[in-house]
PDB file of C-alpha atoms in Angstrom:
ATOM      1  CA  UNK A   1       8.818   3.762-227.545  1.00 39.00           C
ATOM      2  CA  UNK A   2       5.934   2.321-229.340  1.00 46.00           C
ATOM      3  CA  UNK A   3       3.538   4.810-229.161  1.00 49.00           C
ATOM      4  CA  UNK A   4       1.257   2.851-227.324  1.00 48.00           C
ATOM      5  CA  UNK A   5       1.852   2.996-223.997  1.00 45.00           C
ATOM      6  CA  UNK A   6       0.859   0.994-221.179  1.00 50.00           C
ATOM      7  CA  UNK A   7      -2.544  -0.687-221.446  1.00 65.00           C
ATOM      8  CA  UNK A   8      -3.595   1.110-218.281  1.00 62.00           C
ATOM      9  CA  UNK A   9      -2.891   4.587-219.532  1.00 63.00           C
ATOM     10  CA  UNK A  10      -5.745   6.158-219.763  1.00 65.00           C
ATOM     11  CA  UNK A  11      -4.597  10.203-220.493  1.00 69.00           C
ATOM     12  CA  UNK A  12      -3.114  10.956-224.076  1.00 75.00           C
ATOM     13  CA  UNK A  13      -0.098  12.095-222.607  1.00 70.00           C
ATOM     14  CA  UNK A  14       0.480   9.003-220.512  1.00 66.00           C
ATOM     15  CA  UNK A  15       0.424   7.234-223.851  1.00 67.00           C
ATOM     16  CA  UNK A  16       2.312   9.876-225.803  1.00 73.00           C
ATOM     17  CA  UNK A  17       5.184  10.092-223.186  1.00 67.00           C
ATOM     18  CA  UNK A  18       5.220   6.011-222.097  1.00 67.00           C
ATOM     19  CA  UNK A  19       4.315   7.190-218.246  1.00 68.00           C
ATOM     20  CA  UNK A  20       1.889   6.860-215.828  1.00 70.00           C
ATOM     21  CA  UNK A  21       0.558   9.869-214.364  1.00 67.00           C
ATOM     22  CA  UNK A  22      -2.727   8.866-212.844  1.00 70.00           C
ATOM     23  CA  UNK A  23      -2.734   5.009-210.893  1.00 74.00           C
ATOM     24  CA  UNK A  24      -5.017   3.009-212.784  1.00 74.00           C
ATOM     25  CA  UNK A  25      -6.391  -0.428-211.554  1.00 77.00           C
ATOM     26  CA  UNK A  26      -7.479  -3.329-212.981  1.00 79.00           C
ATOM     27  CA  UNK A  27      -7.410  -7.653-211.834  1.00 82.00           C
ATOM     28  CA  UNK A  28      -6.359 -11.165-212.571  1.00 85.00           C
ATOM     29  CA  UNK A  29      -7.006 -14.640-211.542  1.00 90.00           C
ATOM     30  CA  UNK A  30      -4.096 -16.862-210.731  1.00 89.00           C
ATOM     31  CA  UNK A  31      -4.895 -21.127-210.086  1.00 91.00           C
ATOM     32  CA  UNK A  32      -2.260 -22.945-208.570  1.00 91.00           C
ATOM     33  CA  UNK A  33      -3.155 -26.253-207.611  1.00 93.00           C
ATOM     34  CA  UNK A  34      -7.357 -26.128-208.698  1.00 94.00           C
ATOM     35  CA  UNK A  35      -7.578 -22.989-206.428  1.00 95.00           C
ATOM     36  CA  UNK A  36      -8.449 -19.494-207.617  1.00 93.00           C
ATOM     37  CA  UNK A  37      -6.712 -16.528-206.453  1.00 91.00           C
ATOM     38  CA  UNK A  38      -8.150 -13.058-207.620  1.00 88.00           C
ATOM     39  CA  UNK A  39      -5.170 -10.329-207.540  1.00 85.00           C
ATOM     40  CA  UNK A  40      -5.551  -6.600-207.774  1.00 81.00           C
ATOM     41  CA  UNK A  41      -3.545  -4.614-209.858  1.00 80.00           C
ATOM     42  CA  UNK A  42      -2.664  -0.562-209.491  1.00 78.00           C
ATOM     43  CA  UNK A  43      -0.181   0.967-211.590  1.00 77.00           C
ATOM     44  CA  UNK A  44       0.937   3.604-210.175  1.00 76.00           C
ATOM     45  CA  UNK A  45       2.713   6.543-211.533  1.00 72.00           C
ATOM     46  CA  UNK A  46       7.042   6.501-210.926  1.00 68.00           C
ATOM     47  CA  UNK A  47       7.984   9.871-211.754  1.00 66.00           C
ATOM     48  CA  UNK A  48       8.190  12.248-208.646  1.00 66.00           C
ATOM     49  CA  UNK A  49       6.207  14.701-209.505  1.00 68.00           C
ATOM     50  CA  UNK A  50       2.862  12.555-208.760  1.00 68.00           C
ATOM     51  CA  UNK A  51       4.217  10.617-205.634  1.00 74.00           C
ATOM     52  CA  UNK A  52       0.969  11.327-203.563  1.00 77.00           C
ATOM     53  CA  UNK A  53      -0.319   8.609-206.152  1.00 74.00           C
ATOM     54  CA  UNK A  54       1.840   6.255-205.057  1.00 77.00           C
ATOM     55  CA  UNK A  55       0.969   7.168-200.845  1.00 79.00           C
ATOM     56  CA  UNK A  56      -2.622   6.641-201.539  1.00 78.00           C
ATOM     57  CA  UNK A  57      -2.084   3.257-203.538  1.00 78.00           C
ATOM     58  CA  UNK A  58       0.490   1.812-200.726  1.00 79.00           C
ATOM     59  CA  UNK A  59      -2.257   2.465-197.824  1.00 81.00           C
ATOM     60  CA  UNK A  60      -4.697  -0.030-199.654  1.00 81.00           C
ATOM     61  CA  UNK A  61      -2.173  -2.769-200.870  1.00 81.00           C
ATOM     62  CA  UNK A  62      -1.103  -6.080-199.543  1.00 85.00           C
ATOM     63  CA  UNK A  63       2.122  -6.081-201.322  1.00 87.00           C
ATOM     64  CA  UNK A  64       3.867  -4.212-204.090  1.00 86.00           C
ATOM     65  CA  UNK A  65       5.896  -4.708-207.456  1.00 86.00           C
ATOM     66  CA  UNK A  66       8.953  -2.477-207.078  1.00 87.00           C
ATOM     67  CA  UNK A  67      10.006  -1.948-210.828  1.00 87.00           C
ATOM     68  CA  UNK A  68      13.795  -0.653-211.461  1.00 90.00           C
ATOM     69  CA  UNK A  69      15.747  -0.057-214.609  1.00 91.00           C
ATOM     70  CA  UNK A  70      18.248  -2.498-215.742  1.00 94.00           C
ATOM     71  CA  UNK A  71      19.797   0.742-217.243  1.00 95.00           C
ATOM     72  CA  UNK A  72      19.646   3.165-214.822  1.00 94.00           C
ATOM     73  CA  UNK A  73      18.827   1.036-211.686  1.00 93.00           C
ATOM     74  CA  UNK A  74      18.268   2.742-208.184  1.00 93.00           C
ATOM     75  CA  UNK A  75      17.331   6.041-208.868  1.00 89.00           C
ATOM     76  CA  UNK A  76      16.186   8.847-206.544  1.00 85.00           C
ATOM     77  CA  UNK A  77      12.128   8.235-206.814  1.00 84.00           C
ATOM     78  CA  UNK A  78      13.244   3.991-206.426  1.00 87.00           C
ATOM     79  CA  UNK A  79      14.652   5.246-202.990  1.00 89.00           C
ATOM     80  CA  UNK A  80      11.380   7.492-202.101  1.00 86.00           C
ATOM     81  CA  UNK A  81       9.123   4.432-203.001  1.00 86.00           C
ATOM     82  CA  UNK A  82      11.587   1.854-201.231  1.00 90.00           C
ATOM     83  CA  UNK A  83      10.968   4.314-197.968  1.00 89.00           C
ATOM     84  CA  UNK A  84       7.369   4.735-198.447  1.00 88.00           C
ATOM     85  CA  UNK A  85       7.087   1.102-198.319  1.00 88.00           C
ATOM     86  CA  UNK A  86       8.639   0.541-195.541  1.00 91.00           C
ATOM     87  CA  UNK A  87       6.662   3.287-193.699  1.00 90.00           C
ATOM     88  CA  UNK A  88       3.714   0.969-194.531  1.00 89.00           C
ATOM     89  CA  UNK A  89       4.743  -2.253-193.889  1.00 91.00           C
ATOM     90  CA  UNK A  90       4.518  -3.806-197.847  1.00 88.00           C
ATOM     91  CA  UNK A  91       6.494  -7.151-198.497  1.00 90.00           C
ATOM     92  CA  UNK A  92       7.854  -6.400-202.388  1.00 89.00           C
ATOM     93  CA  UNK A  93       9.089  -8.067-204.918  1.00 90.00           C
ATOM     94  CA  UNK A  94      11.387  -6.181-207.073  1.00 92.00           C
ATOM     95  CA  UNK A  95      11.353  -6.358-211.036  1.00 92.00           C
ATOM     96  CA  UNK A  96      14.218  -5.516-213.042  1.00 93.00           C
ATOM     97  CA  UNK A  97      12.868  -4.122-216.319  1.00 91.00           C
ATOM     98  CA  UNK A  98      14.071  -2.691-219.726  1.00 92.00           C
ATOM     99  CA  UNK A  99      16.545  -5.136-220.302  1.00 92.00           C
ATOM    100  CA  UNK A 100      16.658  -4.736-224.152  1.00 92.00           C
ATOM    101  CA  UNK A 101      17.650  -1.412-223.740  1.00 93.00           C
ATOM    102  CA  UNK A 102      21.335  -0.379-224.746  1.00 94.00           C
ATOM    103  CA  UNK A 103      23.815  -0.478-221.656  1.00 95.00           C
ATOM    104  CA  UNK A 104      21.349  -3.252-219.707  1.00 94.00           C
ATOM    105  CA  UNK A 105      23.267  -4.676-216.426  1.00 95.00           C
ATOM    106  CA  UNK A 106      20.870  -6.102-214.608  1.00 95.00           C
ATOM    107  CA  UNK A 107      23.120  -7.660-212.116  1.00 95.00           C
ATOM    108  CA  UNK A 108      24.301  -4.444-211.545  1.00 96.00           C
ATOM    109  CA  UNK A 109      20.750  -2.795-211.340  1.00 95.00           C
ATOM    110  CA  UNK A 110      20.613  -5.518-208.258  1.00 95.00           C
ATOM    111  CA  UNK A 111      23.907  -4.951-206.622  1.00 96.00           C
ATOM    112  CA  UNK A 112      22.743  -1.133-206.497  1.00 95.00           C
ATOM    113  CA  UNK A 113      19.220  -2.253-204.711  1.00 95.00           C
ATOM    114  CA  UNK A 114      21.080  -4.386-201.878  1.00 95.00           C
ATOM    115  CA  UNK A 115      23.696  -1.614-201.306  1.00 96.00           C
ATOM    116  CA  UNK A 116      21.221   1.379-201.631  1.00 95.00           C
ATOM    117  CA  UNK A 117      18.227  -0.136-200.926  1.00 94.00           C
ATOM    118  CA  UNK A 118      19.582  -2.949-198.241  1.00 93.00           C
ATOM    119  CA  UNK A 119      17.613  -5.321-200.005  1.00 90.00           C
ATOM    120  CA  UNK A 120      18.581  -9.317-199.366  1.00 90.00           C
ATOM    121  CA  UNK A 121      18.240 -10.361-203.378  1.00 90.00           C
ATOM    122  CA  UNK A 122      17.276 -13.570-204.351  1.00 91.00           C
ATOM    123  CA  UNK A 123      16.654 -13.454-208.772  1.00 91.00           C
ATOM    124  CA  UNK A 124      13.852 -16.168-209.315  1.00 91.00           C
ATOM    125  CA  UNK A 125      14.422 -15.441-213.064  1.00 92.00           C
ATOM    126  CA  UNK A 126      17.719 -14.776-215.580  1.00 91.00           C
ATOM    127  CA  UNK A 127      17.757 -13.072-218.459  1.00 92.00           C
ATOM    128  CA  UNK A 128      18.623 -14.762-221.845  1.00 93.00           C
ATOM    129  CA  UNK A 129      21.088 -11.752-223.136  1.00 91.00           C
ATOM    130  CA  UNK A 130      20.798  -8.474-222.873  1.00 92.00           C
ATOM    131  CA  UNK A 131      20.356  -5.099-225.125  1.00 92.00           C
ATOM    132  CA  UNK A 132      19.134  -5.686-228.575  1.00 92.00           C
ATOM    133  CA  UNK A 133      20.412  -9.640-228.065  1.00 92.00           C
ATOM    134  CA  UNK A 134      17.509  -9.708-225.627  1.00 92.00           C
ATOM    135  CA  UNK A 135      15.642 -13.290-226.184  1.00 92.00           C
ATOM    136  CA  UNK A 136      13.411 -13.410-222.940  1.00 91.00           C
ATOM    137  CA  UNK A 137      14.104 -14.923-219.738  1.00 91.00           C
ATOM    138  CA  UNK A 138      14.846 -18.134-217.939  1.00 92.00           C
ATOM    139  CA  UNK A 139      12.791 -19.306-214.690  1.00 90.00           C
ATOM    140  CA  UNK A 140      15.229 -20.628-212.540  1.00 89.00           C
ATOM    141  CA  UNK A 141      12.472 -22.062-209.317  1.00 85.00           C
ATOM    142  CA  UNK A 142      11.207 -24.347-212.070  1.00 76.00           C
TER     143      UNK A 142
END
């Protein structure tokens, strides 16, 4: 851990302890072919403990980021959001961080979402190794 936290953290602790305890939003603008598209971002805590966060966010949201560990990979509160999700209806993508982090599988991070989650995967993106060999990643749709 940097230190530094996530942009979004607001709290000194969310910044001293790398989580997110209170959702935070902020936007973007994304052109694809001369047209603007404005996106809304809310970051949501992912620790259990402030899961009525995450229940207000997914009652506002059009779609979701569902972030997993490449170390660690479905875990209990991945499950709870995965549920919650589908209890509202929100198409996801799911993101497959951390993957400099010693003991990085990635493609075992997915198998565990299509078994656990019974998510159909399809990875838009490869990583370019893994752990501290970790060089970035390689867009396979272009």
């Amino acid at each position: 851990k940097d230190g530094v936290g996530a942009k979004m953290d607001s709290m000194e602790l969310e910044r001293e302890r790398g989580i997110t305890i209170q959702s935070a939003a902020t936007f973007t603008e994304w052109e694809v072919e001369n047209k603007r598209h404005n996106i809304n971002i809310i970051d949501t805590p992912g620790h259990v403990d402030f899961q009525i966060e995450v229940e207000r966010a997914l009652r506002v949201l059009d779609g979701a980021v569902l972030l997993m560990c490449a170390v660690a990979g479905v875990q209990s509160q991945t499950l709870t959001v995965d549920r919650q999700m589908r209890r509202y209806q929100i198409p996801r993508v799911l993101f497959v961080n951390k993957l400099d982090r010693a003991g990085a599988d990635p493609w075992r991070a997915l198998e565990m979402a299509k078994k656990k989650l019974g998510l159909t995967i399809h990875p838009i993106q490869i990583p370019m190794g893994l752990e501290h060999l970790h060089e970035g990643i390689c867009d396979v749709v272009r």
